[in-house]
Amino acid sequence: MKPDGKVVLLGDMNVGKTSLLHRYMERRFQDTISTVGGAFYLKQWGPYNISLWDTAGREQFHGLGSMYCRGAAAVILTYDVNNLQSLIELEDRFLALTDTASADCIFAIVGNKVDLTNEYALLLETEEENRPEKPVTSCISTKVQKQVHLDDAVALYKKILKYKMLDEKDVPAAEKMCFETSAKTGYKVDYLFETIFDMVVPLILRQQAEGPLQTVDITNYKSAKRTKSGCCA
Ligand SMILES: Nc1nc2c(ncn2[C@@H]2O[C@H](COP(=O)(O)OP(=O)(O)OP(=O)(O)O)[C@@H](O)[C@H]2O)c(=O)[nH]1
Ligand SMILES: [Mg+2]
């Protein structure tokens, strides 16, 4: 079965892409091993099937990224809120991989691992809904000052719009598309994915109305001839 739409997670190794997908699909947090290549889940959203692609952040798999992004309806650029370099990498290394995504692809920027920051307790207080299963209130002393602020993500979102030559007026507001999550506690994980699915549906409808994705016409290519000289026998 062919999925109706595709959502891809990109970002540096160790930011928590696999954990976020796992939390959303399996409803739990467990130890992960660094992803090799890529993998996907299928999520039914209303009458639509959406494929959710997990990619490998490791440098050695970098070349695969643009392949996974091909035709994507949404790309979730993920960083770790405690690692500034992981946000910088999104711009330097991952953004160009999205050139193969759908022309009206939706972009989200997600700062994961907020549970490790000293702001987390405050976030929980101000967010009555989307409460995690188990608020982590112990071990306050081990919490760290957040390295990346939401403003930095918003600035990156605006850079992406420039890169894509999109007008701010035509796309969802930056503030709406920058999220902070915790795959460990579940904080805002459902909210993230479901906000994106809702945005992807109109895109799916549009794509379906326009017919199948444009594919490369191979009828003009000469079929590769096998010559004797090219044969190793
Ligand atoms: N505290 C905390 N740890 C997390 C969170 N999300 C992931 N981790 C941990 O961070 C490490 C990396 O998580 P992964 O989900 O494997 O990261 P990834 O982005 O898939 O990494 P690659 O597959 O190598 O690209 C693991 O040890 C996770 O347990 C989170 O929200 N909070
Ligand atoms: Mg992974």
PDB file of C-alpha atoms and ligand atoms in Angstrom:
ATOM      1  CA  MET A   1       0.000   0.000   0.000  1.00  0.00           C
ATOM      2  CA  LYS A   2       1.245   3.445  -0.890  1.00  0.00           C
ATOM      3  CA  PRO A   3       1.098   6.019   1.909  1.00  0.00           C
ATOM      4  CA  ASP A   4      -0.805   9.215   1.138  1.00  0.00           C
ATOM      5  CA  GLY A   5       1.810  11.461   2.668  1.00  0.00           C
ATOM      6  CA  LYS A   6       5.266  11.344   4.083  1.00  0.00           C
ATOM      7  CA  VAL A   7       6.753  13.012   7.155  1.00  0.00           C
ATOM      8  CA  VAL A   8      10.516  12.836   7.682  1.00  0.00           C
ATOM      9  CA  LEU A   9      12.574  13.443  10.820  1.00  0.00           C
ATOM     10  CA  LEU A  10      16.021  14.883  10.221  1.00  0.00           C
ATOM     11  CA  GLY A  11      18.716  15.996  12.624  1.00  0.00           C
ATOM     12  CA  ASP A  12      22.062  15.215  14.160  1.00  0.00           C
ATOM     13  CA  MET A  13      22.793  11.924  15.853  1.00  0.00           C
ATOM     14  CA  ASN A  14      21.678  11.632  19.457  1.00  0.00           C
ATOM     15  CA  VAL A  15      19.065  14.423  19.369  1.00  0.00           C
ATOM     16  CA  GLY A  16      16.259  11.906  19.940  1.00  0.00           C
ATOM     17  CA  LYS A  17      14.556  11.329  16.572  1.00  0.00           C
ATOM     18  CA  THR A  18      14.050   7.621  17.143  1.00  0.00           C
ATOM     19  CA  SER A  19      12.927   8.235  20.721  1.00  0.00           C
ATOM     20  CA  LEU A  20      10.338  10.811  19.613  1.00  0.00           C
ATOM     21  CA  LEU A  21       8.863   8.468  17.028  1.00  0.00           C
ATOM     22  CA  HIS A  22       8.936   5.623  19.455  1.00  0.00           C
ATOM     23  CA  ARG A  23       7.237   7.664  22.154  1.00  0.00           C
ATOM     24  CA  TYR A  24       4.521   8.713  19.733  1.00  0.00           C
ATOM     25  CA  MET A  25       3.896   5.346  18.096  1.00  0.00           C
ATOM     26  CA  GLU A  26       4.632   2.929  20.948  1.00  0.00           C
ATOM     27  CA  ARG A  27       3.704   5.274  23.793  1.00  0.00           C
ATOM     28  CA  ARG A  28       6.900   4.662  25.705  1.00  0.00           C
ATOM     29  CA  PHE A  29      10.522   5.628  26.128  1.00  0.00           C
ATOM     30  CA  GLN A  30      13.196   3.027  26.062  1.00  0.00           C
ATOM     31  CA  ASP A  31      16.863   2.704  25.249  1.00  0.00           C
ATOM     32  CA  THR A  32      17.690   3.199  21.618  1.00  0.00           C
ATOM     33  CA  ILE A  33      20.615   2.328  19.467  1.00  0.00           C
ATOM     34  CA  SER A  34      21.914   4.802  16.941  1.00  0.00           C
ATOM     35  CA  THR A  35      19.904   4.422  13.730  1.00  0.00           C
ATOM     36  CA  VAL A  36      21.481   2.809  10.704  1.00  0.00           C
ATOM     37  CA  GLY A  37      20.065   3.986   7.377  1.00  0.00           C
ATOM     38  CA  GLY A  38      16.396   4.695   8.027  1.00  0.00           C
ATOM     39  CA  ALA A  39      13.109   3.121   9.053  1.00  0.00           C
ATOM     40  CA  PHE A  40       9.489   4.090   8.947  1.00  0.00           C
ATOM     41  CA  TYR A  41       6.198   3.754  10.764  1.00  0.00           C
ATOM     42  CA  LEU A  42       2.772   3.991   9.211  1.00  0.00           C
ATOM     43  CA  LYS A  43       0.246   6.134  11.000  1.00  0.00           C
ATOM     44  CA  GLN A  44      -3.403   6.217  10.150  1.00  0.00           C
ATOM     45  CA  TRP A  45      -4.737   9.732  10.416  1.00  0.00           C
ATOM     46  CA  GLY A  46      -8.430   9.915   9.596  1.00  0.00           C
ATOM     47  CA  PRO A  47      -8.800   8.294   6.179  1.00  0.00           C
ATOM     48  CA  TYR A  48      -5.126   8.854   5.357  1.00  0.00           C
ATOM     49  CA  ASN A  49      -2.019   6.789   5.798  1.00  0.00           C
ATOM     50  CA  ILE A  50       1.009   8.820   6.682  1.00  0.00           C
ATOM     51  CA  SER A  51       4.486   7.344   6.662  1.00  0.00           C
ATOM     52  CA  LEU A  52       6.787   8.619   9.391  1.00  0.00           C
ATOM     53  CA  TRP A  53      10.437   8.286   8.487  1.00  0.00           C
ATOM     54  CA  ASP A  54      13.217   8.023  11.001  1.00  0.00           C
ATOM     55  CA  THR A  55      16.641   8.799   9.555  1.00  0.00           C
ATOM     56  CA  ALA A  56      20.177   8.312  10.792  1.00  0.00           C
ATOM     57  CA  GLY A  57      21.927  11.422  12.064  1.00  0.00           C
ATOM     58  CA  ARG A  58      25.385   9.909  11.755  1.00  0.00           C
ATOM     59  CA  GLU A  59      27.593  11.594   9.229  1.00  0.00           C
ATOM     60  CA  GLN A  60      28.298   8.354   7.380  1.00  0.00           C
ATOM     61  CA  PHE A  61      24.614   8.023   6.416  1.00  0.00           C
ATOM     62  CA  HIS A  62      24.269  11.630   5.386  1.00  0.00           C
ATOM     63  CA  GLY A  63      23.980  10.854   1.692  1.00  0.00           C
ATOM     64  CA  LEU A  64      20.709   8.995   2.269  1.00  0.00           C
ATOM     65  CA  GLY A  65      18.923  12.016   3.686  1.00  0.00           C
ATOM     66  CA  SER A  66      17.817  13.603   0.438  1.00  0.00           C
ATOM     67  CA  MET A  67      16.498  10.250  -0.741  1.00  0.00           C
ATOM     68  CA  TYR A  68      14.350   9.925   2.369  1.00  0.00           C
ATOM     69  CA  CYS A  69      13.071  13.479   1.890  1.00  0.00           C
ATOM     70  CA  ARG A  70      11.901  12.892  -1.666  1.00  0.00           C
ATOM     71  CA  GLY A  71       8.320  14.084  -2.017  1.00  0.00           C
ATOM     72  CA  ALA A  72       7.978  14.694   1.749  1.00  0.00           C
ATOM     73  CA  ALA A  73       4.883  16.603   2.820  1.00  0.00           C
ATOM     74  CA  ALA A  74       6.561  17.646   6.077  1.00  0.00           C
ATOM     75  CA  VAL A  75      10.062  17.644   7.492  1.00  0.00           C
ATOM     76  CA  ILE A  76      10.713  17.751  11.226  1.00  0.00           C
ATOM     77  CA  LEU A  77      14.132  19.267  11.834  1.00  0.00           C
ATOM     78  CA  THR A  78      15.171  18.049  15.260  1.00  0.00           C
ATOM     79  CA  TYR A  79      17.824  19.361  17.638  1.00  0.00           C
ATOM     80  CA  ASP A  80      18.716  18.864  21.298  1.00  0.00           C
ATOM     81  CA  VAL A  81      17.927  21.943  23.437  1.00  0.00           C
ATOM     82  CA  ASN A  82      21.113  21.264  25.424  1.00  0.00           C
ATOM     83  CA  ASN A  83      23.378  21.166  22.411  1.00  0.00           C
ATOM     84  CA  LEU A  84      23.750  24.335  20.357  1.00  0.00           C
ATOM     85  CA  GLN A  85      25.800  22.553  17.722  1.00  0.00           C
ATOM     86  CA  SER A  86      22.831  20.308  16.935  1.00  0.00           C
ATOM     87  CA  LEU A  87      20.811  23.400  15.950  1.00  0.00           C
ATOM     88  CA  ILE A  88      23.681  24.764  13.857  1.00  0.00           C
ATOM     89  CA  GLU A  89      23.957  21.421  12.069  1.00  0.00           C
ATOM     90  CA  LEU A  90      20.315  21.710  10.972  1.00  0.00           C
ATOM     91  CA  GLU A  91      21.198  24.722   8.905  1.00  0.00           C
ATOM     92  CA  ASP A  92      24.659  23.626   7.800  1.00  0.00           C
ATOM     93  CA  ARG A  93      24.096  19.989   7.048  1.00  0.00           C
ATOM     94  CA  PHE A  94      20.422  19.033   6.959  1.00  0.00           C
ATOM     95  CA  LEU A  95      18.526  21.872   5.323  1.00  0.00           C
ATOM     96  CA  ALA A  96      19.961  21.185   1.856  1.00  0.00           C
ATOM     97  CA  LEU A  97      18.701  17.599   2.084  1.00  0.00           C
ATOM     98  CA  THR A  98      15.144  18.912   1.955  1.00  0.00           C
ATOM     99  CA  ASP A  99      15.544  20.169  -1.632  1.00  0.00           C
ATOM    100  CA  THR A 100      13.891  16.935  -2.799  1.00  0.00           C
ATOM    101  CA  ALA A 101      10.823  17.433  -0.574  1.00  0.00           C
ATOM    102  CA  SER A 102       7.450  18.464  -1.961  1.00  0.00           C
ATOM    103  CA  ALA A 103       7.374  22.113  -3.141  1.00  0.00           C
ATOM    104  CA  ASP A 104       4.819  22.992  -0.460  1.00  0.00           C
ATOM    105  CA  CYS A 105       6.510  20.945   2.239  1.00  0.00           C
ATOM    106  CA  ILE A 106       5.777  21.984   5.824  1.00  0.00           C
ATOM    107  CA  PHE A 107       8.759  22.588   8.080  1.00  0.00           C
ATOM    108  CA  ALA A 108       8.820  22.154  11.824  1.00  0.00           C
ATOM    109  CA  ILE A 109      11.770  22.733  14.120  1.00  0.00           C
ATOM    110  CA  VAL A 110      11.843  20.648  17.264  1.00  0.00           C
ATOM    111  CA  GLY A 111      14.041  21.075  20.320  1.00  0.00           C
ATOM    112  CA  ASN A 112      14.007  17.786  22.198  1.00  0.00           C
ATOM    113  CA  LYS A 113      15.164  16.770  25.712  1.00  0.00           C
ATOM    114  CA  VAL A 114      13.567  19.720  27.547  1.00  0.00           C
ATOM    115  CA  ASP A 115      13.157  17.432  30.558  1.00  0.00           C
ATOM    116  CA  LEU A 116      16.874  17.896  31.246  1.00  0.00           C
ATOM    117  CA  THR A 117      16.636  21.653  31.633  1.00  0.00           C
ATOM    118  CA  ASN A 118      15.958  23.715  34.710  1.00  0.00           C
ATOM    119  CA  GLU A 119      13.035  25.361  32.891  1.00  0.00           C
ATOM    120  CA  TYR A 120      11.100  22.139  32.674  1.00  0.00           C
ATOM    121  CA  ALA A 121       9.214  22.405  35.981  1.00  0.00           C
ATOM    122  CA  LEU A 122       8.091  25.876  34.946  1.00  0.00           C
ATOM    123  CA  LEU A 123       6.986  24.643  31.543  1.00  0.00           C
ATOM    124  CA  LEU A 124       4.869  21.983  33.213  1.00  0.00           C
ATOM    125  CA  GLU A 125       3.215  24.524  35.457  1.00  0.00           C
ATOM    126  CA  THR A 126       2.264  26.783  32.589  1.00  0.00           C
ATOM    127  CA  GLU A 127       1.036  23.915  30.438  1.00  0.00           C
ATOM    128  CA  GLU A 128      -1.906  22.285  32.094  1.00  0.00           C
ATOM    129  CA  GLU A 129      -2.727  20.208  29.030  1.00  0.00           C
ATOM    130  CA  ASN A 130      -0.281  17.873  27.369  1.00  0.00           C
ATOM    131  CA  ARG A 131       0.910  16.779  30.732  1.00  0.00           C
ATOM    132  CA  PRO A 132       3.455  14.027  30.567  1.00  0.00           C
ATOM    133  CA  GLU A 133       2.658  10.699  32.118  1.00  0.00           C
ATOM    134  CA  LYS A 134       5.145  11.139  34.894  1.00  0.00           C
ATOM    135  CA  PRO A 135       6.302  14.656  35.609  1.00  0.00           C
ATOM    136  CA  VAL A 136       9.973  14.541  36.449  1.00  0.00           C
ATOM    137  CA  THR A 137      10.272  16.784  39.454  1.00  0.00           C
ATOM    138  CA  SER A 138      13.050  15.038  41.317  1.00  0.00           C
ATOM    139  CA  CYS A 139      16.784  15.540  40.787  1.00  0.00           C
ATOM    140  CA  ILE A 140      16.380  19.285  40.237  1.00  0.00           C
ATOM    141  CA  SER A 141      20.082  19.680  40.992  1.00  0.00           C
ATOM    142  CA  THR A 142      21.025  17.702  37.896  1.00  0.00           C
ATOM    143  CA  LYS A 143      19.108  20.043  35.613  1.00  0.00           C
ATOM    144  CA  VAL A 144      21.047  22.257  33.303  1.00  0.00           C
ATOM    145  CA  GLN A 145      20.616  25.673  31.830  1.00  0.00           C
ATOM    146  CA  LYS A 146      19.077  25.328  28.396  1.00  0.00           C
ATOM    147  CA  GLN A 147      21.644  25.992  25.660  1.00  0.00           C
ATOM    148  CA  VAL A 148      19.267  26.727  22.807  1.00  0.00           C
ATOM    149  CA  HIS A 149      16.338  29.075  23.210  1.00  0.00           C
ATOM    150  CA  LEU A 150      13.131  28.982  21.265  1.00  0.00           C
ATOM    151  CA  ASP A 151      14.106  32.321  19.692  1.00  0.00           C
ATOM    152  CA  ASP A 152      17.090  30.613  18.065  1.00  0.00           C
ATOM    153  CA  ALA A 153      14.775  28.041  16.507  1.00  0.00           C
ATOM    154  CA  VAL A 154      12.415  30.801  15.338  1.00  0.00           C
ATOM    155  CA  ALA A 155      15.384  32.564  13.715  1.00  0.00           C
ATOM    156  CA  LEU A 156      16.313  29.343  11.931  1.00  0.00           C
ATOM    157  CA  TYR A 157      12.735  28.903  10.732  1.00  0.00           C
ATOM    158  CA  LYS A 158      12.874  32.368   9.181  1.00  0.00           C
ATOM    159  CA  LYS A 159      16.170  31.495   7.502  1.00  0.00           C
ATOM    160  CA  ILE A 160      14.547  28.388   6.058  1.00  0.00           C
ATOM    161  CA  LEU A 161      11.791  30.524   4.554  1.00  0.00           C
ATOM    162  CA  LYS A 162      14.437  32.693   2.906  1.00  0.00           C
ATOM    163  CA  TYR A 163      16.288  29.645   1.650  1.00  0.00           C
ATOM    164  CA  LYS A 164      13.053  28.255   0.194  1.00  0.00           C
ATOM    165  CA  MET A 165      12.106  31.704  -1.114  1.00  0.00           C
ATOM    166  CA  LEU A 166       8.800  31.553   0.737  1.00  0.00           C
ATOM    167  CA  ASP A 167       6.910  34.540   2.033  1.00  0.00           C
ATOM    168  CA  GLU A 168       6.190  34.618   5.771  1.00  0.00           C
ATOM    169  CA  LYS A 169       2.600  35.523   4.925  1.00  0.00           C
ATOM    170  CA  ASP A 170       2.034  32.296   2.992  1.00  0.00           C
ATOM    171  CA  VAL A 171       3.222  29.807   5.609  1.00  0.00           C
ATOM    172  CA  PRO A 172       2.347  29.017   9.226  1.00  0.00           C
ATOM    173  CA  ALA A 173       3.870  31.466  11.730  1.00  0.00           C
ATOM    174  CA  ALA A 174       7.376  30.613  12.936  1.00  0.00           C
ATOM    175  CA  GLU A 175       6.207  30.532  16.547  1.00  0.00           C
ATOM    176  CA  LYS A 176       3.671  27.877  15.638  1.00  0.00           C
ATOM    177  CA  MET A 177       6.208  25.684  13.887  1.00  0.00           C
ATOM    178  CA  CYS A 178       8.901  25.667  16.580  1.00  0.00           C
ATOM    179  CA  PHE A 179       8.310  23.070  19.272  1.00  0.00           C
ATOM    180  CA  GLU A 180      10.023  21.921  22.431  1.00  0.00           C
ATOM    181  CA  THR A 181       9.509  18.325  23.420  1.00  0.00           C
ATOM    182  CA  SER A 182      10.647  15.518  25.656  1.00  0.00           C
ATOM    183  CA  ALA A 183      10.559  12.014  24.232  1.00  0.00           C
ATOM    184  CA  LYS A 184      11.448  10.822  27.720  1.00  0.00           C
ATOM    185  CA  THR A 185       8.382  12.214  29.512  1.00  0.00           C
ATOM    186  CA  GLY A 186       6.136  12.598  26.463  1.00  0.00           C
ATOM    187  CA  TYR A 187       5.928  16.367  26.888  1.00  0.00           C
ATOM    188  CA  LYS A 188       4.303  17.885  23.745  1.00  0.00           C
ATOM    189  CA  VAL A 189       5.076  14.827  21.626  1.00  0.00           C
ATOM    190  CA  ASP A 190       1.456  14.135  20.611  1.00  0.00           C
ATOM    191  CA  TYR A 191       0.926  17.835  20.093  1.00  0.00           C
ATOM    192  CA  LEU A 192       3.915  18.005  17.749  1.00  0.00           C
ATOM    193  CA  PHE A 193       2.963  15.088  15.521  1.00  0.00           C
ATOM    194  CA  GLU A 194      -0.745  15.820  15.470  1.00  0.00           C
ATOM    195  CA  THR A 195      -0.286  19.491  14.642  1.00  0.00           C
ATOM    196  CA  ILE A 196       1.815  18.403  11.704  1.00  0.00           C
ATOM    197  CA  PHE A 197      -0.616  15.710  10.538  1.00  0.00           C
ATOM    198  CA  ASP A 198      -3.431  18.258  10.533  1.00  0.00           C
ATOM    199  CA  MET A 199      -1.302  20.526   8.355  1.00  0.00           C
ATOM    200  CA  VAL A 200      -0.335  17.700   6.023  1.00  0.00           C
ATOM    201  CA  VAL A 201      -3.948  16.713   5.219  1.00  0.00           C
ATOM    202  CA  PRO A 202      -4.720  19.716   2.960  1.00  0.00           C
ATOM    203  CA  LEU A 203      -1.441  19.063   1.197  1.00  0.00           C
ATOM    204  CA  ILE A 204      -2.392  15.428   0.605  1.00  0.00           C
ATOM    205  CA  LEU A 205      -5.745  16.534  -0.777  1.00  0.00           C
ATOM    206  CA  ARG A 206      -4.034  18.978  -3.104  1.00  0.00           C
ATOM    207  CA  GLN A 207      -1.543  16.361  -4.252  1.00  0.00           C
ATOM    208  CA  GLN A 208      -4.325  13.876  -4.881  1.00  0.00           C
ATOM    209  CA  ALA A 209      -6.298  16.445  -6.880  1.00  0.00           C
ATOM    210  CA  GLU A 210      -3.243  17.183  -9.016  1.00  0.00           C
ATOM    211  CA  GLY A 211      -2.648  13.528  -9.768  1.00  0.00           C
ATOM    212  CA  PRO A 212       0.419  11.410  -9.201  1.00  0.00           C
ATOM    213  CA  LEU A 213       3.738  13.030  -8.366  1.00  0.00           C
ATOM    214  CA  GLN A 214       5.722  14.037 -11.386  1.00  0.00           C
ATOM    215  CA  THR A 215       8.155  11.301 -12.188  1.00  0.00           C
ATOM    216  CA  VAL A 216      11.128  11.183 -14.476  1.00  0.00           C
ATOM    217  CA  ASP A 217      10.103  10.203 -17.980  1.00  0.00           C
ATOM    218  CA  ILE A 218      12.372   7.334 -18.925  1.00  0.00           C
ATOM    219  CA  THR A 219      10.830   6.675 -22.320  1.00  0.00           C
ATOM    220  CA  ASN A 220      13.361   8.968 -23.979  1.00  0.00           C
ATOM    221  CA  TYR A 221      16.318   7.253 -22.424  1.00  0.00           C
ATOM    222  CA  LYS A 222      18.038   4.644 -24.575  1.00  0.00           C
ATOM    223  CA  SER A 223      18.022   1.334 -22.867  1.00  0.00           C
ATOM    224  CA  ALA A 224      21.501   0.445 -21.702  1.00  0.00           C
ATOM    225  CA  LYS A 225      22.911  -2.052 -24.148  1.00  0.00           C
ATOM    226  CA  ARG A 226      25.051  -4.813 -22.926  1.00  0.00           C
ATOM    227  CA  THR A 227      28.041  -5.104 -25.120  1.00  0.00           C
ATOM    228  CA  LYS A 228      30.367  -8.008 -25.218  1.00  0.00           C
ATOM    229  CA  SER A 229      33.259  -5.778 -24.225  1.00  0.00           C
ATOM    230  CA  GLY A 230      31.363  -4.709 -21.116  1.00  0.00           C
ATOM    231  CA  CYS A 231      30.877  -8.261 -20.053  1.00  0.00           C
ATOM    232  CA  CYS A 232      33.347  -9.830 -17.712  1.00  0.00           C
ATOM    233  CA  ALA A 233      32.859 -13.372 -18.940  1.00  0.00           C
TER     234      ALA A 233
HETATM  235  N1  LIG B   1      16.600  12.962  28.837  1.00  0.00           N
HETATM  236  C1  LIG B   1      16.230  12.680  27.598  1.00  0.00           C
HETATM  237  N2  LIG B   1      16.946  11.819  26.849  1.00  0.00           N
HETATM  238  C2  LIG B   1      16.518  11.564  25.598  1.00  0.00           C
HETATM  239  C3  LIG B   1      15.364  12.162  25.049  1.00  0.00           C
HETATM  240  N3  LIG B   1      15.200  11.706  23.780  1.00  0.00           N
HETATM  241  C4  LIG B   1      16.208  10.860  23.549  1.00  0.00           C
HETATM  242  N4  LIG B   1      17.008  10.762  24.637  1.00  0.00           N
HETATM  243  C5  LIG B   1      18.220   9.950  24.760  1.00  0.00           C
HETATM  244  O1  LIG B   1      19.177  10.439  23.826  1.00  0.00           O
HETATM  245  C6  LIG B   1      19.886   9.374  23.220  1.00  0.00           C
HETATM  246  C7  LIG B   1      19.724   9.397  21.706  1.00  0.00           C
HETATM  247  O2  LIG B   1      18.365   9.160  21.360  1.00  0.00           O
HETATM  248  P1  LIG B   1      17.954   8.593  19.924  1.00  0.00           P
HETATM  249  O3  LIG B   1      16.468   8.655  19.863  1.00  0.00           O
HETATM  250  O4  LIG B   1      18.603   7.296  19.664  1.00  0.00           O
HETATM  251  O5  LIG B   1      18.623   9.708  18.977  1.00  0.00           O
HETATM  252  P2  LIG B   1      18.591   9.772  17.383  1.00  0.00           P
HETATM  253  O6  LIG B   1      18.359  11.207  17.022  1.00  0.00           O
HETATM  254  O7  LIG B   1      17.635   8.785  16.841  1.00  0.00           O
HETATM  255  O8  LIG B   1      20.109   9.395  16.987  1.00  0.00           O
HETATM  256  P3  LIG B   1      20.627   8.718  15.602  1.00  0.00           P
HETATM  257  O9  LIG B   1      19.773   7.538  15.319  1.00  0.00           O
HETATM  258  O10 LIG B   1      22.063   8.352  15.868  1.00  0.00           O
HETATM  259  O11 LIG B   1      20.528   9.767  14.535  1.00  0.00           O
HETATM  260  C8  LIG B   1      19.360   8.085  23.854  1.00  0.00           C
HETATM  261  O12 LIG B   1      20.205   7.738  24.925  1.00  0.00           O
HETATM  262  C9  LIG B   1      17.995   8.505  24.368  1.00  0.00           C
HETATM  263  O13 LIG B   1      17.594   7.724  25.477  1.00  0.00           O
HETATM  264  C10 LIG B   1      14.614  13.080  25.876  1.00  0.00           C
HETATM  265  O14 LIG B   1      13.602  13.660  25.508  1.00  0.00           O
HETATM  266  N5  LIG B   1      15.118  13.306  27.133  1.00  0.00           N
HETATM  267 MG    MG B   2      17.835   7.194  15.660  1.00  0.00          MG
END
